[in-house]
Coordinates of C-alpha atoms in Angstrom, one line a residue:
M1 CA 15.3 6.1 -24.5
A2 CA 15.8 9.0 -22.1
F3 CA 16.7 8.7 -18.4
L4 CA 16.9 10.9 -15.7
R5 CA 20.2 11.2 -15.2
N6 CA 20.6 13.9 -12.3
C7 CA 19.9 11.4 -9.3
W8 CA 20.8 8.6 -7.2
Y9 CA 20.6 4.9 -8.6
V10 CA 21.6 1.7 -6.7
A11 CA 24.4 0.4 -8.3
A12 CA 25.2 -3.2 -6.2
W13 CA 24.4 -4.5 -3.0
S14 CA 27.5 -3.5 -0.7
H15 CA 28.4 -7.1 -0.3
E16 CA 28.8 -7.4 -4.3
L17 CA 31.7 -5.5 -3.9
R18 CA 34.9 -7.1 -2.9
D19 CA 38.2 -7.7 -4.2
A20 CA 37.1 -8.3 -7.9
I21 CA 36.1 -5.3 -10.0
L22 CA 32.4 -5.7 -10.7
A23 CA 31.4 -4.8 -14.4
R24 CA 27.4 -3.4 -14.6
R25 CA 25.7 -1.5 -17.4
I26 CA 23.9 1.2 -16.0
L27 CA 21.7 3.2 -17.9
G28 CA 23.0 2.0 -20.9
E29 CA 26.5 2.9 -19.8
P30 CA 29.4 0.1 -18.7
V31 CA 30.7 0.9 -15.4
A32 CA 33.6 -0.7 -13.2
L33 CA 32.9 -0.9 -9.8
Y34 CA 35.6 -1.7 -7.1
R35 CA 36.6 -1.2 -3.7
T36 CA 40.1 0.8 -3.0
E37 CA 42.5 -0.2 -0.3
S38 CA 40.1 1.8 2.4
G39 CA 37.2 0.1 1.2
A40 CA 35.8 3.0 0.0
P41 CA 33.5 2.4 -3.3
A42 CA 34.3 3.9 -6.6
A43 CA 33.1 3.8 -9.9
L44 CA 34.6 4.4 -13.5
L45 CA 33.8 4.3 -17.2
D46 CA 34.5 0.9 -17.9
R47 CA 36.4 1.5 -20.8
C48 CA 40.5 1.9 -21.2
P49 CA 40.9 5.0 -23.4
H50 CA 43.5 3.4 -25.4
R51 CA 42.2 0.3 -27.1
L52 CA 38.8 0.3 -25.2
L53 CA 39.1 -2.8 -23.4
P54 CA 37.1 -2.8 -20.3
L55 CA 39.0 -1.8 -17.1
S56 CA 36.7 -4.5 -15.4
M57 CA 38.9 -7.3 -17.4
G58 CA 42.1 -5.8 -16.0
E59 CA 42.8 -5.7 -11.9
R60 CA 42.6 -3.8 -9.0
Q61 CA 46.2 -2.2 -7.8
G62 CA 45.7 -0.6 -4.2
D63 CA 43.2 2.3 -5.0
A64 CA 43.4 1.9 -8.8
I65 CA 42.3 0.4 -12.0
Q66 CA 45.4 -1.7 -14.2
C67 CA 44.2 -2.5 -17.6
G68 CA 44.5 -5.8 -18.6
Y69 CA 46.1 -5.1 -22.3
H70 CA 49.0 -2.7 -22.0
G71 CA 48.8 -2.1 -17.9
M72 CA 47.7 1.5 -18.2
T73 CA 46.7 2.7 -14.5
F74 CA 43.3 5.0 -13.6
G75 CA 43.2 5.9 -10.3
P76 CA 39.3 6.3 -8.6
D77 CA 39.0 9.6 -10.0
G78 CA 39.7 8.2 -13.5
R79 CA 43.0 10.3 -14.3
C80 CA 46.1 7.7 -15.8
I81 CA 48.5 7.4 -13.4
R82 CA 50.7 5.3 -14.8
I83 CA 51.3 4.1 -18.6
P84 CA 54.7 1.7 -19.1
G85 CA 57.2 2.7 -21.3
Q86 CA 56.5 6.3 -21.2
T87 CA 56.6 9.4 -18.4
R88 CA 54.4 11.8 -20.3
I89 CA 50.6 10.7 -19.9
P90 CA 48.4 12.7 -22.2
E91 CA 45.5 14.8 -20.6
Q92 CA 43.5 12.8 -22.7
A93 CA 43.8 9.5 -20.6
R94 CA 41.2 9.2 -18.4
A95 CA 38.1 7.0 -17.5
R96 CA 35.1 9.1 -16.6
S97 CA 34.8 8.6 -13.2
Y98 CA 31.2 8.9 -11.2
P99 CA 30.2 9.9 -7.8
V100 CA 29.5 6.6 -5.6
A101 CA 28.0 6.5 -2.1
E102 CA 27.4 3.7 0.3
H103 CA 23.9 3.6 2.0
M104 CA 21.4 1.4 3.7
G105 CA 23.7 -1.8 2.8
M106 CA 24.3 -0.6 -1.0
V107 CA 26.2 1.0 -3.2
W108 CA 24.7 4.1 -4.8
I109 CA 26.0 5.7 -8.3
W110 CA 25.1 9.2 -9.6
M111 CA 24.9 9.2 -13.6
G112 CA 24.7 12.7 -14.3
E113 CA 26.6 15.8 -13.6
P114 CA 29.0 15.3 -11.2
A115 CA 28.9 18.7 -9.1
R116 CA 25.2 18.1 -8.9
A117 CA 25.9 14.8 -6.7
D118 CA 24.3 15.3 -3.3
R119 CA 24.5 13.0 -0.6
S120 CA 21.5 14.6 1.3
L121 CA 19.5 13.4 -2.1
L122 CA 19.9 9.9 -0.8
F123 CA 16.9 8.1 -0.8
G124 CA 15.9 7.7 3.4
N125 CA 11.7 7.4 3.5
I126 CA 12.0 4.2 5.6
P127 CA 12.6 3.2 8.7
W128 CA 15.7 1.6 8.0
G129 CA 17.9 0.9 11.5
A130 CA 15.0 2.3 13.3
A131 CA 14.0 0.4 16.7
G132 CA 11.1 -1.6 16.2
F133 CA 12.2 -3.1 12.6
A134 CA 14.2 -6.2 11.2
L135 CA 15.4 -6.4 8.2
N136 CA 15.8 -9.1 5.5
T137 CA 17.6 -8.9 1.8
G138 CA 16.5 -10.3 -1.5
P139 CA 19.4 -11.4 -3.6
Y140 CA 20.7 -9.3 -6.7
T141 CA 17.9 -9.4 -9.4
H142 CA 17.6 -9.1 -13.4
V143 CA 14.5 -8.4 -14.9
G144 CA 14.4 -8.5 -18.8
A145 CA 11.7 -5.8 -18.8
R146 CA 11.9 -1.9 -18.7
Y147 CA 12.0 -0.5 -15.7
E148 CA 8.7 1.5 -15.8
L149 CA 7.1 -1.8 -16.3
L150 CA 8.5 -2.2 -12.8
V151 CA 7.2 0.7 -11.4
E152 CA 4.0 0.1 -12.8
N153 CA 3.9 -3.2 -11.5
L154 CA 4.4 -1.9 -7.6
L155 CA 1.8 0.7 -8.2
D156 CA -0.5 -2.0 -8.8
P157 CA -2.3 -3.9 -5.9
A158 CA -4.6 -5.1 -8.5
H159 CA -2.4 -7.6 -10.2
V160 CA -1.7 -9.1 -6.6
S161 CA -4.9 -11.3 -6.8
F162 CA -4.5 -12.5 -10.1
V163 CA 0.3 -13.2 -10.2
H164 CA 0.5 -13.8 -6.2
K165 CA -2.1 -16.5 -5.4
S166 CA 0.3 -18.6 -3.5
T167 CA 1.8 -15.4 -1.3
L168 CA 0.3 -11.9 -1.4
G169 CA -3.3 -12.0 -3.2
T170 CA -6.8 -13.5 -2.1
A171 CA -10.1 -13.4 -4.1
A172 CA -11.3 -11.1 -1.4
M173 CA -9.5 -8.2 -2.9
E174 CA -10.3 -9.0 -6.5
D175 CA -12.7 -5.8 -7.1
I176 CA -11.8 -3.7 -4.7
P177 CA -11.3 -0.3 -6.2
I178 CA -7.7 1.9 -5.6
E179 CA -7.2 5.3 -4.5
A180 CA -4.5 7.0 -6.3
T181 CA -3.0 10.2 -4.7
Q182 CA 0.2 12.5 -5.4
S183 CA 1.6 14.8 -3.0
G184 CA 4.7 17.0 -5.1
D185 CA 6.6 14.1 -7.3
V186 CA 5.5 11.2 -5.0
V187 CA 2.8 9.2 -6.0
L188 CA 0.6 7.2 -3.6
V189 CA -1.7 4.1 -4.6
T190 CA -3.7 2.9 -1.1
R191 CA -6.3 0.3 -1.1
W192 CA -7.7 -1.4 2.3
T193 CA -9.3 -4.9 2.2
R194 CA -12.0 -5.1 5.0
D195 CA -12.8 -8.0 7.4
A196 CA -11.5 -11.0 4.5
K197 CA -8.8 -13.7 5.3
A198 CA -5.5 -12.8 5.3
P199 CA -3.2 -13.5 2.5
P200 CA -0.7 -16.4 2.9
I201 CA 2.3 -14.7 3.6
L202 CA 0.7 -12.7 6.2
Q203 CA -1.7 -15.3 8.0
R204 CA 1.8 -17.3 8.4
F205 CA 3.2 -15.1 10.7
G206 CA 0.1 -13.6 12.3
K207 CA -1.6 -16.7 12.8
W208 CA -5.4 -15.1 13.1
S209 CA -8.2 -17.2 13.6
G210 CA -10.7 -15.2 11.9
N211 CA -10.9 -12.3 9.5
V212 CA -8.5 -9.3 9.1
D213 CA -8.4 -6.1 7.3
R214 CA -5.5 -5.6 5.5
W215 CA -3.7 -2.4 4.0
Q216 CA -1.8 -1.8 0.8
Y217 CA 0.5 1.7 0.3
Y218 CA 2.3 1.6 -2.5
Y219 CA 4.7 4.9 -3.0
W220 CA 6.4 5.8 -6.0
Y221 CA 9.6 8.0 -5.6
P222 CA 10.8 9.1 -8.6
P223 CA 12.4 7.6 -10.4
S224 CA 12.6 4.1 -10.0
I225 CA 12.1 3.6 -6.1
A226 CA 8.9 1.7 -4.9
V227 CA 8.0 1.3 -1.5
V228 CA 5.0 -0.9 -0.5
D229 CA 3.6 -0.6 3.1
F230 CA 1.4 -3.3 3.3
G231 CA 0.0 -5.8 6.2
A232 CA -2.7 -6.6 8.7
H233 CA -4.7 -6.5 12.1
A234 CA -8.0 -7.3 13.7
P235 CA -10.9 -5.9 11.9
G236 CA -12.1 -2.3 13.1
S237 CA -8.6 -1.8 14.8
G238 CA -8.3 1.3 12.5
D239 CA -6.6 3.5 9.6
S240 CA -3.8 5.5 11.2
D241 CA 0.1 5.0 10.6
E242 CA 0.2 4.2 15.0
A243 CA -3.0 1.5 14.4
R244 CA -0.8 -0.3 11.0
Q245 CA 2.5 -0.5 13.3
R246 CA 0.5 -2.5 15.9
G247 CA -0.5 -4.8 13.6
V248 CA 1.6 -7.1 11.4
R249 CA 3.5 -5.0 8.9
I250 CA 5.8 -5.2 6.1
Y251 CA 8.1 -2.4 4.2
S252 CA 8.7 -3.9 1.1
C253 CA 11.3 -1.9 -0.8
H254 CA 12.2 -1.8 -4.3
F255 CA 15.4 0.0 -5.9
L256 CA 15.2 -0.5 -9.6
T257 CA 18.2 0.6 -11.8
P258 CA 18.0 0.7 -15.6
E259 CA 20.2 -1.3 -17.3
T260 CA 19.3 -0.6 -20.9
P261 CA 16.1 0.4 -22.3
T262 CA 14.8 -3.0 -22.3
T263 CA 16.4 -4.7 -18.8
T264 CA 16.4 -3.2 -15.2
H265 CA 18.9 -4.4 -12.1
Y266 CA 16.6 -5.3 -9.6
F267 CA 17.3 -4.9 -5.6
W268 CA 14.8 -5.4 -2.9
L269 CA 14.3 -5.5 0.9
Q270 CA 11.9 -5.9 3.7
L271 CA 11.7 -4.3 7.1
R272 CA 8.9 -5.9 9.3
N273 CA 7.5 -5.1 13.0
F274 CA 7.9 -8.7 14.2
A275 CA 10.0 -11.7 14.5
L276 CA 12.5 -9.0 15.5
D277 CA 15.7 -11.1 16.4
D278 CA 14.5 -14.4 14.2
A279 CA 16.7 -15.3 11.6
T280 CA 14.7 -18.0 10.3
V281 CA 11.6 -15.5 10.1
S282 CA 14.1 -13.4 7.6
R283 CA 15.2 -16.4 5.6
E284 CA 11.1 -17.3 5.5
I285 CA 10.3 -13.9 4.3
T286 CA 12.9 -13.7 1.5
E287 CA 12.2 -17.3 0.2
Q288 CA 8.5 -15.9 -0.5
F289 CA 9.6 -13.0 -2.2
V290 CA 11.5 -14.7 -4.6
I291 CA 8.7 -16.8 -5.1
A292 CA 6.5 -13.4 -5.5
F293 CA 8.7 -11.9 -7.7
D294 CA 9.7 -14.7 -9.9
E295 CA 6.2 -14.0 -10.8
D296 CA 6.2 -10.7 -11.6
R297 CA 9.8 -11.6 -13.7
A298 CA 8.0 -13.6 -15.8
V299 CA 4.7 -11.5 -16.1
L300 CA 7.1 -8.5 -17.0
A301 CA 9.2 -10.1 -19.3
G302 CA 6.1 -11.4 -21.5
V303 CA 4.8 -7.8 -21.5
E304 CA 8.1 -6.4 -22.7
Q305 CA 8.1 -9.0 -25.4
A306 CA 4.6 -8.2 -26.8
E307 CA 5.5 -4.5 -26.4
A308 CA 8.2 -4.8 -29.6
D309 CA 5.5 -6.4 -31.5
P310 CA 4.5 -3.7 -34.2
R311 CA 1.1 -5.3 -34.7
I312 CA -0.1 -3.6 -31.6
D313 CA 0.4 -0.2 -30.5
L314 CA -2.3 0.4 -28.3
R315 CA -2.9 0.0 -24.2
V316 CA -6.7 0.5 -22.7
K317 CA -6.2 2.0 -19.9
L318 CA -8.2 1.1 -16.8
A319 CA -8.9 2.8 -13.5
L320 CA -6.6 0.5 -11.6
D321 CA -4.1 2.5 -13.6
A322 CA -4.4 5.7 -11.9
G323 CA -1.1 5.3 -10.2
S324 CA 0.7 4.4 -13.2
V325 CA -0.6 7.6 -15.4
R326 CA 0.3 9.8 -12.7
M327 CA 3.8 8.3 -12.4
N328 CA 4.2 8.6 -16.4
R329 CA 3.2 12.0 -16.4
T330 CA 5.8 13.1 -13.7
L331 CA 8.3 10.8 -15.0
N332 CA 8.1 12.2 -18.5
R333 CA 7.7 15.8 -17.0
L334 CA 11.1 15.7 -15.1
I335 CA 13.0 14.3 -17.8
A336 CA 11.5 16.8 -19.9
A337 CA 13.1 19.2 -17.5
E338 CA 16.3 17.9 -16.3
Q339 CA 16.9 17.5 -20.6
N340 CA 16.5 21.2 -21.0
T341 CA 18.7 22.4 -18.1
S342 CA 21.1 19.7 -17.9
I343 CA 25.1 19.8 -19.7
P344 CA 25.1 18.0 -22.6
N345 CA 26.4 14.5 -22.3
N346 CA 29.4 15.0 -24.4
L347 CA 30.5 18.0 -21.9
Q348 CA 29.6 16.1 -18.9
Q349 CA 31.7 13.4 -20.1
E350 CA 34.8 16.1 -21.0
R351 CA 34.5 17.6 -17.6
A352 CA 34.8 14.5 -15.3

């Protein structure tokens, strides 16, 4: 399975990197993540080049990792700086290092050509740190499904009525069509539910006495970031960004990192425009989304297992799939273009 490599992926929450070395497989590659003495994140291929013991089974020494087998020690650039019992260090005694960056409470990693790693390409299309928004973050979540299935799910307002009846969905939304558009490589799927009962999670905080207009704006940023701008306000309040900001509004943000071709690391958070200083509300929203995302996990794991069945190899396309069709076409085009222009993977490792 091919992955888009020359881009930033979330490797860990910032709080996951403390004193210990964190082992995590990303795009099929074993990675050892840790912090240097200054607190800066670092990432190495999780293999000692001697006997291939995972470096994550060793220990951090200052800015370096010492292999737990024979004590070979590697700096954050991957170069071996000590071999016990000998002074000569072979040139090939190195572990691949990966560019990393800390951003929005997460540690990001660049799995492609190191020379192309550019901090200006880090994702920033949400009101992170903006006045008028409060933050809550979810726990690290592992999903037994490929990341494309998660992206399809996060471009799909139609599933909400059936999968998330207790949190995000209502029956009033079932027959409302979606609209899919695209700007460059970014796909947007939208739907408005007019003059209807608010879904449970919004009613919980909006406490409307009657019906609402409810919006869902699903954005996909390649290869695997999804942002859902959703909320509700009194019927007839308007569709503009300013009008939505006057309602009860949540940005639900999803950062998906392929672990293997069939499993995914899932990092998520919400930004809201209400109860800004209320830690109890932050906790309640996180709890509600844990319930919702556990529902998604169960469905997507079922789809992943079903797709492995060789007796069925066709998926019928529906009108509600317009966003996922655009996403898959765009992702395939970007991966094909990268593979035509990138340095071969074996040379990447030699140059790292």
